Structure formats: C-alpha cells, structure tokens
C-alpha cells in the first residue's frame, strides 16, 4: 500500500516528547520516538486483522524526539513506524520507509516475525549488497506493537528483598521449567501463568532457593537459519523489544499475566531476576534485517566501525549496542526501570556485561552505563549481576565491576570441576574460591556475595552430563559438532553417557553431591541450574540454545525417581545447613584471625590436623584438606546464633584419607552431612575420621546431648 493512499489525520495533536513510547493517559495515546538523524516519522495504525488502515506523520520534533498525540486511540491499538531519512550505509544511515519498524519502547508485541526478503533494507542478491535499496513493504511479515493499559492492582505484593548473603539463585528457562510438569495445566505450560502454579513454587520454596532467575523473557527473534533446520532460538538471547514480554510466553492477551506471575512468586517468598541482553539486538550486521533500531537511527543505536558501513562486533552476533549514545543509554535505563517499577522484578543478570561498560577507550567500571546505574535511586537498590566477559578487546573483566554489582565467577566453576575430576594443583585455589574469592572481590568495600558461584549454568553441561561425558554431543544442533565449548573439564568415570554399570553410577552420584556441596557450602552467592537438584541430563549437549523440546525441558518424572528424590533431598539438606549456620554465608570476608585476635574464624588443616603451610599449598599431588570454621559470634547472628564449630573435610583424591579433627574443649564432633553412600560415617576409637575416595563430610561440634545430625 503506497503512502499516497494515506491522508494526514486532522485528529493528531502535537503531544509531548516525554515519556517515550506509546502512553495511554485515559483519554488518548501519546506517541514519542527518538531519532537524531530522521527527516520524517510516520505512525502506522493497524486493525486487529493486521491490515494497515492509517498512516500519520508525527507533527512535532523536540530535542531529537518525534511526537504526536492521538485522542481517540485506545489500549490494544496496533501500530508501528516508518522512518524517513538518508539511505547511506557508507555514512552509517539505513533509513528505509518501506520497512515497518517496531517501537523500541513498545510494551507489548503481537504476532511473530515471518522471514522474507522484504524485511531487509537492501535487495538480497543485488550486486551492491547492502548498498542497494529495497522498496518492498515489510509490513505483511512484521509483528505489531500494541498500546497497553498499565493499570494493575498489585494488592499486598511486597518484594522479598532477600539480603545478598542469604540469596540462593535458581537459574531456569520458563518453558523448560514448566512444559513437562504434570501438575501445571496444559494451557499454562510454557507461559508466565505456569509460575502461578503452587506445584512449581512449592518445589522451589521447599528446595530452599530464594531467587528465580529466568533466561531472557523479552520479545526476541528466531534466526532464519534455525527455523530452516526445524529449530528455534530457545534461550532467547536475540532481543528485539526490551520492554515487551515474549508473545510465546503469554497464555493470555495482556501483559497483566506477567505481573500476576511476579505477584505469585513474591507471595512464595522468592525474588524474580531477569536475564537481560542489552549488548546487541536481533538485527545482525550490515547484511541483517531492518526491524527496529537499524531503521530508526542506525548511527545512534549501534557502535559502528571506522568505516561506518560496518558494525563493531564485540558480541559475536553481528552488532553491538552503543551505550555511549545518550538516546541508546536512555532506552536501556528506561527499560530497566520499567521492569522494576511497573513489573516489580527484583534484579537483573546482564549478558556479556563487559560491553555495557566499554567506552571508546575500553572497559571502564565508571563508564556511562555503570555510573548511570550506580547513581540511579531505583536500579541501585535491586540485584545487579554481570556476566563479566565478551569477545571484544579486554573482554575478560572478572572482579573489575563497580561496587554494587555481583559477577558470575567462572573461576569458581572451573576450579571445582577440576578438583573433583582429580586434577593436581587445585587445592590453593579451591580454598580461595570456597572463601568467596577475596583475590577478585575484596576491594572497594565489596563483599563475598559479589561472587556468584556456579558449577553449571544454562550454557554448558548439566551437572549429570558433567560426570557422564568426556566430550560434547551436539549433533542435534545441526552444526557438525562445531558449536559449544570443548573445554568442559568433565569426566565420564568409565563410560560415555548412560550406563548400567552400578559402580560407575555410584561414583557419578557421589561426584554430583561433591560439586553440589562445594557450591552450596562456599562463601558467596550460589547459583543452581534448574534440574541439577535431581540430575537432569541433556544427553551431552553443551550448547542447547536451539533445542525447544524434551531435550531441554525438565523431566519431572526424573525428579520423582528414587535417585532424583535422593539428590533433591541432599540439596535441601545443604541449603538448610546454609541457613542454619551463619559461618557458611558471612557478610564479610573471613580473616585468618578475628578482629580481637581471639581464636580463629577460619583454619585450613592438613588431614593430620596440622595447619596447612606454604609447602602444602604448593604440593601439586595434594588433594585433601579440612576447613575449620569457628563458632559464630553474637554480632554475626542477629536472627538466632548457632554457637557451633564446623569442620569441612574434603578428599578429592582417588584413595581413602583419614582426617584428624581439632580438639575443641570438651565438645564432640558429629556428622552434619556427607556425600558418602551407605552407613553413616563414624569416628574410630582415636577420634579419626576415614573418608573414602572423592568425598566430603561436614562435622559440627556441640556441647549439648542432642545430635544435630542432618542425615
């Protein structure tokens, strides 16, 4: 349909440049769009059947914002934009009014993208590639934006505001968590409504986690090459709309579904953390489609190379969002505040967060975005978690983020995996990681909770696969095994994949418990991958980003199996201990001696009970040690002190090891928890404890007659 068929509406008023997006005020809708370089912006209105019925030029341009007010528009109105300006890729501009564009501030997206040549601003196959200009209308293939009514009754909703030192994160995919759950109604599976179900929430609450971290829920795009192979972008790290929930995750027609979900999760005492992707968009590089930002103001939203026809690609996805630009930075900040203030989420995990802090001269923890967040009265009060790396220059920045941030600690992951695989030379680093990684985070007043410890995450092997496969098995991804990391630090214990060998399965189960105990007994903020609590497997696929099927969906029948129940009970016991004993979740870094110089907060011991010395730490063959955590002081335990000493004994060697516990007055050591199968562990006549190969035992020393054994 040509522009000549649309007349300028006399109903449109000048409106306001703020707020950006489509804002319903009870009488009409204000439309505002940022574009520094555009020459004209057309608002396109659609009926519910998807037909474009009106095209209106926004009449005002104020401070680089195009705006207009439509008095008879209502919530539910479908719309998009066509933006005019120079099509000059060699100068960084890619305006093409033939392409319907999504509003970056759209609160709801209706429909799905349908891949077609018309989505591209240039003519595919043309000899000039992206320098050519395509005149086909992309509207028939584009989803629509929808005006929303933000009104919602939150009632008694209160953010749990869990202190960092008490936080335990459960990382999950919304669909993966709910698609196979037998107690979630079929129509709710895979949607936000699934997390309103008591069955799922009860599992998380009883497990003992405090925060649910959801993989990206922003509206995103399935790559064309994946759809052609019958796959899709399951993880969702391909965002197109940073204010809108993914339409496929909605079982209703309004965004109130998301708000209801948050209210239910909060009512269960859990926080909601969103995994967010502000480092790039779904529009790819110069040969990618024109869907939103690229056609609205390419030169403002993206970081361009010295030759502005091309994009800086620090993400590996084709483009990099430019947070040194005021308009782009404002969009990200507005998006984050929207999800906190309007949608009541409790925090964010930032994908490839180094990019967010990269200025023109490199990564700067006091860069534009970092400082904007740190001083923001809303965002500075929620949980902020960085994935502290990307593929750009100086991309690895673990420990270098500003105060107020927590960071994924991959050095914890790699060390714990290597130790329990049996690699030598790991003990010294293991002690550092177990104590909160002070070498990385003990500066500028940061606390141990800044280290988000994990052994597994969505990206990589599950815990079960980590002990069952030496190599990745990604054949289902259709990339001939080229995708996914080859550095998994895994060990199959004698057979590749599932086996009927009872001995192999026994040691695999113990190794899973060893790594779970290392994670959940360590100082810092533990993150548990959904399904690891009952040994979920992905068949050795360590890059299941494109598998939206039972391979990645949690098999709740496995959770109900004897082995699954046993492992879940073990995780519950570990998290119960973590809550009960403040030594395991201290709010400050533990020193060798306490501040008064009386006794020890922490002592590292050899198996013979003697203090670890320099030579012991540097012994590449040593694989066993003990950690003595002194009794908590009154000021450390305002919620009810536990005046008990703890002794954590680690034997990562492939041979049994006897441990001699320290003498604590007239107290006796009792087993709190053990990764060993079979009969309960007992001390011998001399008070020594013999651990089998590859095992952890935690002891408690108490004066009273009542056993505090956890099982």
mmCIF file with all atom_site columns, C-alpha atoms in Angstrom, residues 21 28 32 58 66 75 90 111 124 160 218 274 305 342 365 374 396 417 451 453 584 617 630 645 668 688-689:
data_model
loop_
_atom_site.group_PDB
_atom_site.id
_atom_site.type_symbol
_atom_site.label_atom_id
_atom_site.label_alt_id
_atom_site.label_comp_id
_atom_site.label_asym_id
_atom_site.label_entity_id
_atom_site.label_seq_id
_atom_site.pdbx_PDB_ins_code
_atom_site.Cartn_x
_atom_site.Cartn_y
_atom_site.Cartn_z
_atom_site.occupancy
_atom_site.B_iso_or_equiv
_atom_site.pdbx_formal_charge
_atom_site.auth_seq_id
_atom_site.auth_comp_id
_atom_site.auth_asym_id
_atom_site.auth_atom_id
_atom_site.pdbx_PDB_model_num
ATOM 1  C CA . UNK A 1 21  ? 6.817  5.093   23.537 1.00 0.00 ? 21  UNK A CA 1
ATOM 2  C CA . UNK A 1 28  ? -5.839 9.101   24.220 1.00 0.00 ? 28  UNK A CA 1
ATOM 3  C CA . UNK A 1 32  ? 7.102  9.595   21.032 1.00 0.00 ? 32  UNK A CA 1
ATOM 4  C CA . UNK A 1 58  ? 4.192  12.773  13.675 1.00 0.00 ? 58  UNK A CA 1
ATOM 5  C CA . UNK A 1 66  ? 9.364  12.902  17.196 1.00 0.00 ? 66  UNK A CA 1
ATOM 6  C CA . UNK A 1 75  ? -5.256 0.271   24.625 1.00 0.00 ? 75  UNK A CA 1
ATOM 7  C CA . UNK A 1 90  ? 28.682 4.245   3.871  1.00 0.00 ? 90  UNK A CA 1
ATOM 8  C CA . UNK A 1 111 ? 2.374  -11.769 16.376 1.00 0.00 ? 111 UNK A CA 1
ATOM 9  C CA . UNK A 1 124 ? 19.114 -9.591  -1.284 1.00 0.00 ? 124 UNK A CA 1
ATOM 10 C CA . UNK A 1 160 ? 11.105 -10.203 49.376 1.00 0.00 ? 160 UNK A CA 1
ATOM 11 C CA . UNK A 1 218 ? 11.996 -10.095 26.339 1.00 0.00 ? 218 UNK A CA 1
ATOM 12 C CA . UNK A 1 274 ? 15.616 -11.431 34.680 1.00 0.00 ? 274 UNK A CA 1
ATOM 13 C CA . UNK A 1 305 ? 33.440 0.716   12.716 1.00 0.00 ? 305 UNK A CA 1
ATOM 14 C CA . UNK A 1 342 ? 5.963  -1.340  36.628 1.00 0.00 ? 342 UNK A CA 1
ATOM 15 C CA . UNK A 1 365 ? 33.823 0.399   35.573 1.00 0.00 ? 365 UNK A CA 1
ATOM 16 C CA . UNK A 1 374 ? 25.072 3.198   40.296 1.00 0.00 ? 374 UNK A CA 1
ATOM 17 C CA . UNK A 1 396 ? 37.501 -10.590 30.457 1.00 0.00 ? 396 UNK A CA 1
ATOM 18 C CA . UNK A 1 417 ? 35.255 -29.077 38.256 1.00 0.00 ? 417 UNK A CA 1
ATOM 19 C CA . UNK A 1 451 ? 30.932 -13.669 43.747 1.00 0.00 ? 451 UNK A CA 1
ATOM 20 C CA . UNK A 1 453 ? 29.386 -19.097 42.380 1.00 0.00 ? 453 UNK A CA 1
ATOM 21 C CA . UNK A 1 584 ? 28.580 -20.552 55.707 1.00 0.00 ? 584 UNK A CA 1
ATOM 22 C CA . UNK A 1 617 ? 49.555 -25.349 49.368 1.00 0.00 ? 617 UNK A CA 1
ATOM 23 C CA . UNK A 1 630 ? 34.940 -21.186 64.305 1.00 0.00 ? 630 UNK A CA 1
ATOM 24 C CA . UNK A 1 645 ? 32.252 -25.061 65.248 1.00 0.00 ? 645 UNK A CA 1
ATOM 25 C CA . UNK A 1 668 ? 32.291 -33.819 70.363 1.00 0.00 ? 668 UNK A CA 1
ATOM 26 C CA . UNK A 1 688 ? 39.870 -40.047 63.485 1.00 0.00 ? 688 UNK A CA 1
ATOM 27 C CA . UNK A 1 689 ? 37.516 -39.968 60.534 1.00 0.00 ? 689 UNK A CA 1
#
